[in-house]
């Protein structure tokens, strides 16, 4: 079944193939990183992935702590047309996944999954945690005093992300509950 994406989506109203996140293996890769927060508006139906596995699919789940290897696997299996999606002013899904895979810094991605019960089925990255290497640790005292735009310019350059037009809403120090290491939280509303 194909459904039309809702008006206002940034995909030239492309058609979305219902269940693509299941058949492609995206749901299976994201599942270990799902948070307890769960919104279900489905009827409890099960979905088959075409490979013999059946899933009880959430209509919405958040994920966090997604590491480099999973980002690499998501880049490999996500259909190209979905990699151009982005959360509001954030860089594209492709750019964020690539930055996690290719950065010399340790990066974990966070975001949300929208299941096939909704017309806007997708997964999106709305934040990342960057863990400091020696270079970033040396910059930290000064980085924290700089305006958001300057912090973003430094971090975006190191991560190979586009700078202009993709400024996050927050860049703050954090010790995330899933990793307990000091990092920098970067979030796009």
CSV table of C-alpha atoms in Angstrom, one decimal:
chain,number,residue,atom,x,y,z
A,1,UNK,CA,0.0,0.0,0.0
A,2,UNK,CA,1.3,3.5,-0.8
A,3,UNK,CA,0.2,6.6,1.0
A,4,UNK,CA,0.6,10.2,0.3
A,5,UNK,CA,2.9,12.1,2.7
A,6,UNK,CA,1.1,14.9,4.5
A,7,UNK,CA,1.3,18.5,3.2
A,8,UNK,CA,4.2,20.4,4.5
A,9,UNK,CA,6.6,17.5,4.4
A,10,UNK,CA,9.9,18.4,2.8
A,11,UNK,CA,9.9,15.6,0.2
A,12,UNK,CA,8.0,17.0,-2.8
A,13,UNK,CA,5.0,15.0,-1.7
A,14,UNK,CA,6.7,11.7,-2.6
A,15,UNK,CA,4.9,8.5,-2.1
A,16,UNK,CA,5.8,6.5,1.0
A,17,UNK,CA,5.7,2.7,0.8
A,18,UNK,CA,3.9,1.6,3.9
A,19,UNK,CA,6.0,-0.8,6.0
A,20,UNK,CA,9.4,0.2,4.4
A,21,UNK,CA,11.0,0.6,7.9
A,22,UNK,CA,10.2,-3.0,8.7
A,23,UNK,CA,11.0,-4.6,5.3
A,24,UNK,CA,14.3,-2.8,5.0
A,25,UNK,CA,15.4,-3.8,8.5
A,26,UNK,CA,15.4,-0.3,10.0
A,27,UNK,CA,13.1,-1.2,12.8
A,28,UNK,CA,15.2,-4.2,13.8
A,29,UNK,CA,18.4,-2.0,13.9
A,30,UNK,CA,16.7,0.8,16.0
A,31,UNK,CA,14.9,-1.5,18.5
A,32,UNK,CA,17.8,-2.0,20.9
A,33,UNK,CA,18.1,1.8,21.3
A,34,UNK,CA,14.4,2.5,22.0
A,35,UNK,CA,13.6,4.3,25.2
A,36,UNK,CA,10.8,3.1,27.5
A,37,UNK,CA,8.7,6.0,26.1
A,38,UNK,CA,6.1,4.5,23.8
A,39,UNK,CA,3.1,5.8,22.0
A,40,UNK,CA,0.8,3.3,20.3
A,41,UNK,CA,-2.2,4.2,18.3
A,42,UNK,CA,-2.3,1.0,16.3
A,43,UNK,CA,-4.8,-1.8,16.6
A,44,UNK,CA,-2.2,-4.3,17.9
A,45,UNK,CA,-1.7,-5.9,14.5
A,46,UNK,CA,1.6,-7.7,13.8
A,47,UNK,CA,3.7,-6.9,10.7
A,48,UNK,CA,5.8,-9.5,8.9
A,49,UNK,CA,9.2,-8.3,7.6
A,50,UNK,CA,9.2,-10.7,4.6
A,51,UNK,CA,12.1,-12.6,6.1
A,52,UNK,CA,10.1,-14.7,8.6
A,53,UNK,CA,10.1,-12.4,11.6
A,54,UNK,CA,6.9,-10.8,12.9
A,55,UNK,CA,6.9,-7.4,14.7
A,56,UNK,CA,4.5,-5.7,17.1
A,57,UNK,CA,5.2,-2.3,15.6
A,58,UNK,CA,4.9,0.9,17.6
A,59,UNK,CA,3.3,4.0,16.1
A,60,UNK,CA,6.0,6.2,17.8
A,61,UNK,CA,9.2,5.5,19.7
A,62,UNK,CA,12.2,7.5,20.7
A,63,UNK,CA,15.7,6.1,20.5
A,64,UNK,CA,19.0,7.2,22.0
A,65,UNK,CA,22.7,6.2,22.1
A,66,UNK,CA,22.8,4.9,18.5
A,67,UNK,CA,26.5,4.1,17.8
A,68,UNK,CA,28.8,4.2,14.8
A,69,UNK,CA,28.2,0.6,13.7
A,70,UNK,CA,24.4,1.0,13.7
A,71,UNK,CA,24.7,4.3,11.9
A,72,UNK,CA,26.8,2.5,9.2
A,73,UNK,CA,24.2,-0.2,8.9
A,74,UNK,CA,21.3,2.3,8.6
A,75,UNK,CA,23.2,4.1,5.8
A,76,UNK,CA,23.6,0.8,4.0
A,77,UNK,CA,19.9,-0.4,4.3
A,78,UNK,CA,17.8,2.8,4.3
A,79,UNK,CA,16.4,3.6,0.8
A,80,UNK,CA,18.1,6.7,-0.7
A,81,UNK,CA,14.9,8.7,-1.0
A,82,UNK,CA,14.5,8.6,2.8
A,83,UNK,CA,18.0,9.7,3.6
A,84,UNK,CA,17.3,13.2,2.5
A,85,UNK,CA,14.7,13.7,5.2
A,86,UNK,CA,15.7,16.0,8.1
A,87,UNK,CA,14.3,17.2,11.4
A,88,UNK,CA,13.3,20.8,10.9
A,89,UNK,CA,16.6,22.8,10.4
A,90,UNK,CA,18.9,19.8,11.2
A,91,UNK,CA,21.2,18.4,8.5
A,92,UNK,CA,19.8,15.5,6.4
A,93,UNK,CA,19.5,12.0,7.8
A,94,UNK,CA,22.3,11.0,5.4
A,95,UNK,CA,24.6,13.8,6.7
A,96,UNK,CA,24.0,13.0,10.4
A,97,UNK,CA,24.5,9.2,9.9
A,98,UNK,CA,27.7,9.8,7.9
A,99,UNK,CA,29.1,12.2,10.5
A,100,UNK,CA,28.6,9.5,13.2
A,101,UNK,CA,30.3,6.9,11.0
A,102,UNK,CA,33.2,9.1,9.8
A,103,UNK,CA,34.1,11.3,12.7
A,104,UNK,CA,37.2,10.8,14.7
A,105,UNK,CA,35.1,11.9,17.7
A,106,UNK,CA,32.8,9.4,19.4
A,107,UNK,CA,29.2,10.3,18.4
A,108,UNK,CA,25.9,8.8,19.4
A,109,UNK,CA,22.6,9.7,17.7
A,110,UNK,CA,19.2,10.2,19.1
A,111,UNK,CA,15.8,10.6,17.5
A,112,UNK,CA,12.5,9.0,16.9
A,113,UNK,CA,10.7,6.3,14.9
A,114,UNK,CA,7.3,6.6,13.3
A,115,UNK,CA,5.7,3.3,12.4
A,116,UNK,CA,3.7,2.3,9.4
A,117,UNK,CA,0.3,3.0,11.0
A,118,UNK,CA,0.9,6.6,10.2
A,119,UNK,CA,1.2,8.2,6.8
A,120,UNK,CA,4.5,9.8,7.7
A,121,UNK,CA,6.4,6.6,8.5
A,122,UNK,CA,10.1,7.3,9.0
A,123,UNK,CA,12.9,7.6,11.4
A,124,UNK,CA,14.5,10.9,12.2
A,125,UNK,CA,17.5,12.2,14.1
A,126,UNK,CA,16.9,15.2,16.2
A,127,UNK,CA,19.9,15.2,18.4
A,128,UNK,CA,23.4,13.8,18.9
A,129,UNK,CA,25.9,13.5,21.7
A,130,UNK,CA,29.5,14.2,20.9
A,131,UNK,CA,32.1,12.8,23.3
A,132,UNK,CA,35.3,14.8,23.5
A,133,UNK,CA,38.6,13.5,22.3
A,134,UNK,CA,41.7,15.3,23.4
A,135,UNK,CA,41.3,18.1,21.0
A,136,UNK,CA,37.7,18.9,22.1
A,137,UNK,CA,38.6,18.5,25.8
A,138,UNK,CA,41.3,21.2,25.3
A,139,UNK,CA,38.6,23.5,23.7
A,140,UNK,CA,35.9,22.9,26.3
A,141,UNK,CA,36.5,25.8,28.7
A,142,UNK,CA,36.4,28.2,25.8
A,143,UNK,CA,33.7,26.4,23.9
A,144,UNK,CA,31.2,26.8,26.7
A,145,UNK,CA,31.7,30.6,26.8
A,146,UNK,CA,31.1,31.0,23.1
A,147,UNK,CA,27.8,31.8,21.5
A,148,UNK,CA,25.8,28.9,20.2
A,149,UNK,CA,26.6,29.7,16.5
A,150,UNK,CA,30.3,29.7,17.2
A,151,UNK,CA,30.1,26.4,19.1
A,152,UNK,CA,28.2,24.9,16.2
A,153,UNK,CA,30.7,26.1,13.6
A,154,UNK,CA,33.6,24.4,15.5
A,155,UNK,CA,31.7,21.1,16.0
A,156,UNK,CA,30.1,21.1,12.6
A,157,UNK,CA,33.4,21.5,10.9
A,158,UNK,CA,35.0,18.6,12.8
A,159,UNK,CA,31.9,16.4,12.1
A,160,UNK,CA,31.9,17.3,8.4
A,161,UNK,CA,28.3,18.7,8.7
A,162,UNK,CA,26.9,21.6,6.8
A,163,UNK,CA,27.1,24.8,8.9
A,164,UNK,CA,24.9,27.4,7.4
A,165,UNK,CA,21.2,27.0,7.9
A,166,UNK,CA,21.6,24.0,10.2
A,167,UNK,CA,22.3,25.6,13.5
A,168,UNK,CA,20.9,23.5,16.4
A,169,UNK,CA,18.6,24.9,19.1
A,170,UNK,CA,20.9,23.7,21.9
A,171,UNK,CA,24.6,22.7,22.4
A,172,UNK,CA,25.1,22.0,26.1
A,173,UNK,CA,27.4,19.8,28.2
A,174,UNK,CA,25.7,16.6,29.2
A,175,UNK,CA,26.4,13.3,31.0
A,176,UNK,CA,23.7,11.1,29.3
A,177,UNK,CA,22.0,8.5,31.5
A,178,UNK,CA,22.8,5.7,29.0
A,179,UNK,CA,26.6,6.4,28.8
A,180,UNK,CA,27.7,8.3,31.9
A,181,UNK,CA,30.6,10.0,30.1
A,182,UNK,CA,30.8,13.7,29.7
A,183,UNK,CA,29.7,14.9,26.2
A,184,UNK,CA,28.1,17.7,24.3
A,185,UNK,CA,24.3,17.5,23.6
A,186,UNK,CA,23.4,18.9,20.2
A,187,UNK,CA,19.6,19.2,19.6
A,188,UNK,CA,17.4,20.5,16.8
A,189,UNK,CA,13.7,21.2,17.8
